[in-house]
Amino acid sequence: MCPPFPLSNTAGLDSTVVELTDFICAAQMARAEDAHLPLEEKPRLNHAYKKRKLLEYELLKKKKLMRLGNKTIDEDDEAVHLPNPMVGFGIPSEPCLKTHRNLPEAALGPPYFYYENVALTPKGVWSTISRFLYDVQPEFVDSKYFCAAARKRGYVHNLPIENRFPLIPLPPHTIHEAFPLIRKWWPSWDTRTKLNCVLTSIASAKSTERIRKALEDYDSEPPLRVQKYVLDECRKWNLVWVGRNKVAPLEPDEVEMLLGFPKNHTRGISRTDRYKSLGNSFQIDTVAYHLSVLKDMFPNGINLLSLFSGIGGAEIALHRLGIRLKNVVSVEISAVNRNVVRSWWEQTNQRGNLYDLDDVQQLNGDRLEHYMTSFGGFDLVVGGSPCNNLTGSNRLHRDGLEGKESSLFYHYYRILDLVRSIKT
Ligand code: SAH
């Protein structure tokens, strides 16, 4: 695939050069796409695709040509600002701060789409994501309003936002509610009530041992300096108190519970894989709240295209909402994850069909059309592409949306655009 539009590259470059590059790039993308299509498909799709590319080009041009005197507009003007509190269009305890929003016409469903990624990204990432996804603004939500762990994410979707409802039972909202047994070991000077975002790896035994050593010299409260060191480590690694002076990382089944997955959902795969897959996954209660509006709209169930499915966060959210999964095409590169989803599918006695594919890069118009004609199109396209190059914790490869893995986002957009243009 050609490099995506270099929107964040404006500094120092003449805007006409940037525009030209963008235009060539758009044309190349359209052509590359054409190569994947069967002959008879080309005229119809071609038209929709080119129209879309042209629209994008126009938008880009408009943005680039915005000037303040002679100065190109500062990138900050394109930055998407994170709301505080990060509650999106409402949370179960404070539903519907807003009941209606005006979506751009090009974004209207069906099909509905729902795209997720980390909220805190390098500059320009969310505005690019949003621009590609029909100019829909992200809904930023921190899952700490849904469960006992924080998880700041942005969701770009075209779902209605009125009459959302939460999954019942509501999950525990504080650390102590979630883990009542460890309460007795929790020192009063550790005032955390929520855990931090669950990550893909855990603290080493060495670092928890260091904490134990730092504390064992004191019979009662340690001095503030030691408290600060311990608390910083606990926050960084999400450690909990499991004995006197003894902290430990969360167990994989505890992470499953915090994220709303069924108990033992990832059991059977290696511990490292469990942490990795769970660390990358959706928080089910949060996502289900957003998807809940589909229940009345699709009383007979839905056809789902799930891209970057991981361990099936979207599938589980829909299932727990009682939305029947008629046909699910799930695309996930990790065989370990695909097996987790397949075994969940079997255990929950689904009556629909699960088709699993491995690589989004190989999902072309031909294949999509085959599925779409066989069961009549997709109602929902869900995805959360890898965030490896976007997160603050990845200092080595934090190269933004154009990074090796994060640029897979463009496949979400490419596939969604195909789905929207293939008529069934
Ligand atoms: N939302 C998912 C997880 C998304 S994390 C959940 O709830 O579990 C991103 C996922 O994309 C990872 O599982 C990763 O294995 C997968 N992935 C990475 N490259 C891919 C590719 N080329 N095709 C399909 N999936 C890919």
Coordinates of C-alpha atoms and ligand atoms in Angstrom, one line a residue:
M1 CA 0.0 0.0 0.0
C2 CA 1.3 3.5 -0.7
P3 CA 2.1 5.7 2.3
P4 CA -1.0 7.3 3.7
F5 CA -1.8 11.0 3.4
P6 CA 1.0 12.9 5.2
L7 CA -1.3 15.3 6.9
S8 CA 1.0 15.8 9.9
N9 CA 3.9 16.7 7.6
T10 CA 2.8 20.2 6.8
A11 CA 5.7 22.0 8.6
G12 CA 8.1 23.6 6.1
L13 CA 6.5 21.9 3.1
D14 CA 4.9 23.9 0.4
S15 CA 1.2 23.0 0.5
T16 CA 0.9 22.4 -3.2
V17 CA 3.6 19.7 -3.1
V18 CA 1.8 18.1 -0.2
E19 CA -1.5 18.2 -2.0
L20 CA 0.0 16.8 -5.1
T21 CA 1.5 13.9 -3.2
D22 CA -1.8 13.3 -1.6
F23 CA -3.6 13.2 -4.8
I24 CA -1.2 10.8 -6.4
C25 CA -1.3 8.7 -3.3
A26 CA -5.1 8.6 -3.4
A27 CA -5.1 7.6 -7.0
Q28 CA -2.6 4.9 -6.3
M29 CA -4.7 3.6 -3.5
A30 CA -7.7 3.5 -5.8
R31 CA -5.8 1.7 -8.5
A32 CA -4.2 -0.8 -6.1
E33 CA -7.7 -1.5 -4.9
D34 CA -9.0 -2.0 -8.4
A35 CA -6.4 -4.7 -9.0
H36 CA -8.1 -6.9 -6.4
L37 CA -11.5 -6.7 -7.9
P38 CA -13.2 -9.0 -10.4
L39 CA -13.8 -7.4 -13.8
E40 CA -17.5 -7.1 -13.6
E41 CA -17.2 -5.3 -10.2
K42 CA -14.9 -2.6 -11.4
P43 CA -17.2 0.1 -12.9
R44 CA -19.6 0.2 -10.0
L45 CA -17.1 0.2 -7.2
N46 CA -14.6 2.3 -9.1
H47 CA -17.1 5.1 -9.3
A48 CA -17.9 5.1 -5.6
Y49 CA -14.3 4.7 -4.7
K50 CA -13.0 7.5 -6.9
K51 CA -15.8 9.8 -5.7
R52 CA -14.8 9.1 -2.1
K53 CA -11.1 9.7 -2.9
L54 CA -12.0 13.0 -4.6
L55 CA -14.0 14.1 -1.6
E56 CA -11.0 13.3 0.6
Y57 CA -8.8 15.2 -1.6
E58 CA -11.1 18.2 -1.5
L59 CA -11.3 18.0 2.3
L60 CA -7.5 17.9 2.5
K61 CA -7.2 20.8 0.2
K62 CA -9.6 22.8 2.3
K63 CA -7.7 22.1 5.4
K64 CA -4.3 22.8 3.9
L65 CA -5.4 26.0 2.4
M66 CA -6.6 27.4 5.6
R67 CA -4.1 30.1 6.4
L68 CA -3.5 32.6 9.1
G69 CA -1.9 35.5 7.2
N70 CA 1.1 33.9 5.6
K71 CA 1.5 31.3 8.2
T72 CA 0.3 27.7 7.6
I73 CA -2.3 26.9 10.4
D74 CA -0.6 25.4 13.4
E75 CA -1.0 21.7 13.8
D76 CA -2.7 22.2 17.1
D77 CA -5.7 23.6 15.3
E78 CA -6.2 20.1 13.9
A79 CA -5.6 18.4 17.2
V80 CA -8.6 16.6 18.7
H81 CA -9.0 17.6 22.3
L82 CA -9.6 15.1 25.0
P83 CA -12.6 15.8 27.2
N84 CA -12.4 15.9 30.9
P85 CA -14.2 14.0 32.4
M86 CA -13.7 11.4 29.6
V87 CA -17.3 10.2 29.5
G88 CA -18.2 10.5 25.8
F89 CA -21.9 10.8 25.1
G90 CA -22.7 9.6 28.6
I91 CA -22.1 6.7 30.9
P92 CA -24.5 4.4 32.8
S93 CA -24.5 6.6 35.9
E94 CA -25.0 9.8 33.9
P95 CA -26.7 8.7 30.7
C96 CA -27.2 10.8 27.6
L97 CA -25.5 14.1 28.3
K98 CA -26.4 14.5 24.7
T99 CA -29.1 12.6 22.9
H100 CA -28.5 13.6 19.4
R101 CA -25.6 14.5 17.2
N102 CA -25.4 15.5 13.6
L103 CA -23.3 13.0 11.7
P104 CA -21.9 14.0 8.3
E105 CA -24.1 12.7 5.6
A106 CA -21.3 10.5 4.2
A107 CA -21.1 8.7 7.5
L108 CA -24.7 7.6 7.9
G109 CA -25.5 4.0 8.4
P110 CA -26.3 1.3 7.8
P111 CA -23.9 -0.3 7.7
Y112 CA -22.8 0.8 11.1
F113 CA -19.2 1.1 12.0
Y114 CA -17.3 1.2 15.3
Y115 CA -13.6 1.8 15.4
E116 CA -11.5 1.9 18.6
N117 CA -8.0 2.9 19.5
V118 CA -6.1 4.4 22.4
A119 CA -7.1 7.9 23.3
L120 CA -3.6 9.3 24.0
T121 CA -1.8 9.3 20.7
P122 CA 0.8 11.5 19.0
K123 CA -0.4 14.7 17.6
G124 CA -2.6 14.5 14.5
V125 CA -3.4 10.8 14.8
W126 CA -7.1 11.2 15.8
S127 CA -7.8 13.9 13.3
T128 CA -6.4 11.6 10.5
I129 CA -8.5 8.7 11.8
S130 CA -11.5 10.8 12.0
R131 CA -11.0 12.4 8.5
F132 CA -10.7 8.9 7.0
L133 CA -13.8 7.7 8.8
Y134 CA -16.1 10.1 7.1
D135 CA -15.2 13.0 9.4
V136 CA -16.9 11.5 12.4
Q137 CA -15.5 12.9 15.7
P138 CA -14.2 10.3 18.1
E139 CA -16.2 9.6 21.3
F140 CA -13.5 9.4 24.1
V141 CA -14.4 7.3 27.0
D142 CA -12.4 6.1 30.0
S143 CA -13.6 2.7 31.1
K144 CA -13.0 3.7 34.8
Y145 CA -16.6 4.9 34.6
F146 CA -17.7 1.3 33.8
C147 CA -15.4 -0.9 35.9
A148 CA -12.6 -0.8 38.4
A149 CA -9.8 -0.1 35.9
A150 CA -9.0 2.9 33.7
R151 CA -8.9 2.5 30.0
K152 CA -8.9 5.6 27.9
R153 CA -10.0 5.0 24.4
G154 CA -11.5 6.8 21.4
Y155 CA -14.3 5.3 19.5
V156 CA -15.3 6.6 16.0
H157 CA -18.7 5.3 15.2
N158 CA -21.9 6.2 13.4
L159 CA -24.3 4.5 15.9
P160 CA -27.2 6.3 17.4
I161 CA -26.5 7.5 20.9
E162 CA -30.0 7.6 22.5
N163 CA -31.4 4.9 24.7
R164 CA -28.1 3.2 25.5
F165 CA -28.3 0.7 28.3
P166 CA -25.6 -1.1 30.3
L167 CA -24.9 -4.8 30.7
I168 CA -26.4 -6.2 33.9
P169 CA -25.0 -7.0 36.4
L170 CA -23.0 -3.8 36.6
P171 CA -19.3 -4.8 37.2
P172 CA -17.5 -3.8 40.4
H173 CA -16.5 -0.2 40.3
T174 CA -13.7 -0.1 42.8
I175 CA -10.6 -2.2 43.6
H176 CA -12.1 -3.3 46.9
E177 CA -15.4 -4.3 45.3
A178 CA -13.5 -6.2 42.6
F179 CA -11.1 -8.0 45.0
P180 CA -12.7 -8.1 48.5
L181 CA -10.2 -10.7 49.8
I182 CA -7.2 -8.6 49.5
R183 CA -8.6 -5.7 51.4
K184 CA -7.0 -6.7 54.7
W185 CA -3.6 -6.3 53.2
W186 CA -4.2 -2.9 51.7
P187 CA -2.3 -0.2 53.6
S188 CA -4.2 3.0 54.4
W189 CA -1.6 5.1 52.7
D190 CA -2.4 3.4 49.3
T191 CA -5.4 5.5 48.4
R192 CA -6.1 4.0 45.0
T193 CA -9.7 3.1 44.4
K194 CA -9.3 2.3 40.6
L195 CA -6.6 0.4 38.8
N196 CA -4.7 1.8 35.9
C197 CA -5.1 0.6 32.4
V198 CA -4.4 -3.1 32.0
L199 CA -1.2 -3.5 30.0
T200 CA 0.1 -6.3 27.8
S201 CA 2.9 -7.2 30.2
I202 CA 3.4 -7.4 33.9
A203 CA 6.0 -6.4 36.6
S204 CA 8.9 -8.7 37.1
A205 CA 9.3 -10.7 40.3
K206 CA 12.4 -8.7 40.9
S207 CA 10.5 -5.4 41.1
T208 CA 7.9 -6.8 43.5
E209 CA 10.7 -8.2 45.6
R210 CA 12.4 -4.8 45.7
I211 CA 9.2 -3.3 47.0
R212 CA 8.9 -6.0 49.8
K213 CA 12.5 -5.2 50.8
A214 CA 11.9 -1.5 50.8
L215 CA 9.0 -2.0 53.2
E216 CA 10.2 -4.6 55.6
D217 CA 12.4 -2.2 57.6
Y218 CA 9.3 -0.5 58.9
D219 CA 6.9 -1.8 61.5
S220 CA 4.2 0.7 60.9
E221 CA 3.8 3.3 58.1
P222 CA 7.0 3.8 56.0
P223 CA 8.3 7.3 55.5
L224 CA 6.8 9.4 52.7
R225 CA 9.8 8.8 50.4
V226 CA 9.3 5.1 50.5
Q227 CA 5.5 5.4 50.2
K228 CA 6.0 7.4 47.0
Y229 CA 8.4 4.9 45.5
V230 CA 6.0 2.0 46.3
L231 CA 3.0 3.9 45.0
D232 CA 4.7 4.9 41.8
E233 CA 5.6 1.3 41.1
C234 CA 2.1 0.1 42.1
R235 CA 0.5 2.6 39.7
K236 CA 2.9 1.9 36.9
W237 CA 2.5 -1.9 37.0
N238 CA -1.1 -2.1 38.5
L239 CA 0.1 -4.0 41.5
V240 CA -2.3 -5.2 44.3
W241 CA -1.6 -6.1 47.9
V242 CA -1.7 -9.8 48.5
G243 CA 0.1 -10.1 51.8
R244 CA 2.0 -8.1 54.4
N245 CA 4.5 -5.9 52.4
K246 CA 3.7 -8.0 49.5
V247 CA 2.4 -6.7 46.2
A248 CA 1.7 -8.7 43.0
P249 CA 0.5 -8.2 39.5
L250 CA -3.1 -9.1 38.6
E251 CA -3.6 -12.7 37.6
P252 CA -4.9 -13.3 34.1
D253 CA -8.4 -14.4 35.3
E254 CA -8.6 -11.1 37.4
V255 CA -7.9 -9.2 34.2
E256 CA -10.6 -11.1 32.4
M257 CA -13.0 -10.1 35.1
L258 CA -12.0 -6.4 35.0
L259 CA -12.4 -6.3 31.3
G260 CA -15.8 -8.1 31.4
F261 CA -14.7 -11.4 29.7
P262 CA -16.1 -14.7 30.9
K263 CA -14.0 -16.4 33.5
N264 CA -11.4 -18.6 31.9
H265 CA -12.0 -17.1 28.5
T266 CA -8.2 -17.1 27.7
R267 CA -7.3 -20.1 29.9
G268 CA -5.3 -22.7 28.2
I269 CA -3.0 -20.4 26.3
S270 CA 0.4 -19.3 27.7
R271 CA 0.4 -16.7 30.5
T272 CA 2.3 -14.3 28.3
D273 CA -0.2 -14.6 25.5
R274 CA -3.1 -14.2 28.0
Y275 CA -1.7 -10.9 29.2
K276 CA -0.9 -9.7 25.7
S277 CA -4.3 -10.5 24.3
L278 CA -6.2 -9.2 27.3
G279 CA -4.0 -6.0 27.4
N280 CA -5.0 -5.3 23.8
S281 CA -8.7 -6.0 24.1
F282 CA -11.9 -4.1 24.5
Q283 CA -13.5 -3.4 27.9
I284 CA -16.7 -5.3 27.3
D285 CA -19.0 -3.2 29.5
T286 CA -17.9 0.0 27.8
V287 CA -18.2 -1.3 24.2
A288 CA -21.5 -3.1 25.0
Y289 CA -23.0 0.2 26.3
H290 CA -22.3 1.8 22.9
L291 CA -23.5 -1.2 20.9
S292 CA -26.7 -1.6 23.0
V293 CA -28.7 0.6 20.7
L294 CA -28.5 -2.1 18.1
K295 CA -30.7 -4.4 20.1
D296 CA -34.0 -2.8 19.1
M297 CA -32.8 -2.0 15.6
F298 CA -32.0 -5.6 14.8
P299 CA -34.4 -7.9 16.8
N300 CA -33.5 -10.8 14.6
G301 CA -29.7 -10.4 15.0
I302 CA -26.9 -9.0 13.0
N303 CA -24.2 -9.9 10.4
L304 CA -20.9 -8.7 11.8
L305 CA -17.6 -8.0 10.2
S306 CA -15.1 -8.0 13.0
L307 CA -11.6 -6.8 12.0
F308 CA -8.6 -7.2 14.3
S309 CA -10.9 -9.4 16.4
G310 CA -8.4 -10.3 19.1
I311 CA -10.1 -12.5 21.6
G312 CA -13.5 -11.4 20.5
G313 CA -14.4 -8.4 22.6
A314 CA -17.0 -7.2 20.1
E315 CA -18.6 -10.6 19.6
I316 CA -18.8 -11.1 23.4
A317 CA -20.3 -7.6 24.0
L318 CA -23.0 -8.3 21.4
H319 CA -23.7 -11.8 22.8
R320 CA -24.0 -10.4 26.3
L321 CA -26.5 -7.8 25.1
G322 CA -28.6 -10.6 23.7
I323 CA -28.1 -9.6 20.1
R324 CA -28.0 -12.7 18.0
L325 CA -24.9 -13.2 15.9
K326 CA -26.2 -14.5 12.6
N327 CA -23.0 -14.4 10.6
V328 CA -19.6 -13.3 11.9
V329 CA -16.6 -12.8 9.6
S330 CA -13.8 -12.4 12.0
V331 CA -10.3 -11.3 10.8
E332 CA -7.5 -11.9 13.3
I333 CA -3.9 -12.7 12.5
S334 CA -3.0 -14.5 15.7
A335 CA -3.9 -18.2 15.6
V336 CA -3.9 -18.3 19.4
N337 CA -6.6 -15.5 19.4
R338 CA -8.6 -17.2 16.7
N339 CA -8.7 -20.4 18.7
V340 CA -9.9 -18.4 21.8
V341 CA -12.8 -17.0 19.8
R342 CA -13.6 -20.3 18.1
S343 CA -13.8 -22.1 21.4
W344 CA -15.9 -19.3 23.0
W345 CA -18.2 -19.6 20.0
E346 CA -18.6 -23.3 20.5
Q347 CA -19.1 -23.1 24.3
T348 CA -21.8 -20.5 23.9
N349 CA -23.7 -22.7 21.5
Q350 CA -24.1 -20.1 18.9
R351 CA -26.5 -20.9 16.2
G352 CA -25.0 -18.6 13.5
N353 CA -21.9 -19.0 11.4
L354 CA -18.4 -18.0 12.3
Y355 CA -16.0 -17.5 9.4
D356 CA -12.4 -16.8 10.5
L357 CA -9.8 -15.2 8.3
D358 CA -6.2 -14.3 9.2
D359 CA -5.0 -11.2 7.6
V360 CA -6.9 -7.9 6.9
Q361 CA -4.4 -7.1 4.2
Q362 CA -5.7 -10.1 2.2
L363 CA -9.3 -9.3 2.6
N364 CA -10.3 -7.9 -0.8
G365 CA -13.5 -6.8 -2.6
D366 CA -13.9 -10.2 -4.1
R367 CA -13.9 -12.1 -0.8
L368 CA -16.1 -9.5 0.8
E369 CA -18.6 -9.6 -2.0
H370 CA -18.8 -13.4 -1.7
Y371 CA -19.8 -13.1 1.9
M372 CA -22.0 -10.2 1.5
T373 CA -24.1 -11.8 -1.3
S374 CA -24.3 -15.0 0.5
F375 CA -25.9 -13.5 3.6
G376 CA -27.1 -10.1 2.5
G377 CA -24.4 -7.6 3.7
F378 CA -23.0 -6.6 7.0
D379 CA -24.9 -4.6 9.6
L380 CA -21.9 -3.7 11.6
V381 CA -18.1 -3.4 11.0
V382 CA -16.1 -3.4 14.2
G383 CA -12.4 -3.0 14.7
G384 CA -9.6 -1.8 16.8
S385 CA -6.4 -1.9 15.0
P386 CA -3.0 -2.3 16.8
C387 CA -1.9 0.7 18.8
N388 CA 1.8 -0.4 19.1
N389 CA 3.2 2.7 17.5
L390 CA 0.8 5.1 19.2
T391 CA 1.1 4.4 23.0
G392 CA 3.3 6.4 25.3
S393 CA 4.8 3.2 26.7
N394 CA 6.4 2.3 23.4
R395 CA 9.3 4.7 23.2
L396 CA 11.2 2.7 20.5
H397 CA 8.6 2.7 17.8
R398 CA 6.2 5.5 18.7
D399 CA 6.2 6.6 15.2
G400 CA 2.5 7.3 14.9
L401 CA -0.2 6.1 12.6
E402 CA 2.3 5.5 9.8
G403 CA 4.2 3.0 12.1
K404 CA 4.4 -0.6 10.9
E405 CA 1.5 -1.9 12.8
S406 CA -0.6 1.1 13.5
S407 CA -0.8 1.8 9.8
L408 CA -3.1 -1.2 9.6
F409 CA -5.8 1.3 10.5
Y410 CA -5.9 2.2 6.8
H411 CA -7.1 -1.4 6.1
Y412 CA -10.0 -0.9 8.5
Y413 CA -10.9 2.2 6.5
R414 CA -10.3 0.4 3.1
I415 CA -12.4 -2.5 4.1
L416 CA -15.2 -0.4 5.5
D417 CA -15.3 1.7 2.4
L418 CA -15.5 -1.5 0.3
V419 CA -18.4 -2.8 2.4
R420 CA -20.2 0.5 2.0
S421 CA -19.8 0.5 -1.7
I422 CA -20.6 -3.1 -2.5
K423 CA -24.4 -3.4 -3.0
T424 CA -26.0 -6.6 -2.2
Ligands
SAH1 N1 -10.5 -5.5 19.8 C1 -9.8 -6.8 20.0 C2 -8.3 -6.6 20.0 C3 -7.7 -5.6 19.1 S1 -5.9 -5.6 19.3 C4 -10.3 -7.5 21.3 O1 -11.3 -7.1 21.9 O2 -9.7 -8.4 21.7 C5 -5.4 -5.7 17.6 C6 -5.5 -7.1 17.0 O3 -5.1 -7.0 15.7 C7 -4.5 -8.0 17.7 O4 -5.2 -9.1 18.2 C8 -3.6 -8.5 16.5 O5 -3.2 -9.9 16.6 C9 -4.4 -8.2 15.3 N2 -3.7 -8.0 14.1 C10 -2.5 -7.5 13.9 N3 -2.2 -7.5 12.6 C11 -3.2 -8.0 11.9 C12 -3.5 -8.3 10.5 N4 -2.6 -8.0 9.6 N5 -4.7 -8.8 10.2 C13 -5.6 -9.1 11.2 N6 -5.4 -8.9 12.5 C14 -4.2 -8.4 12.9

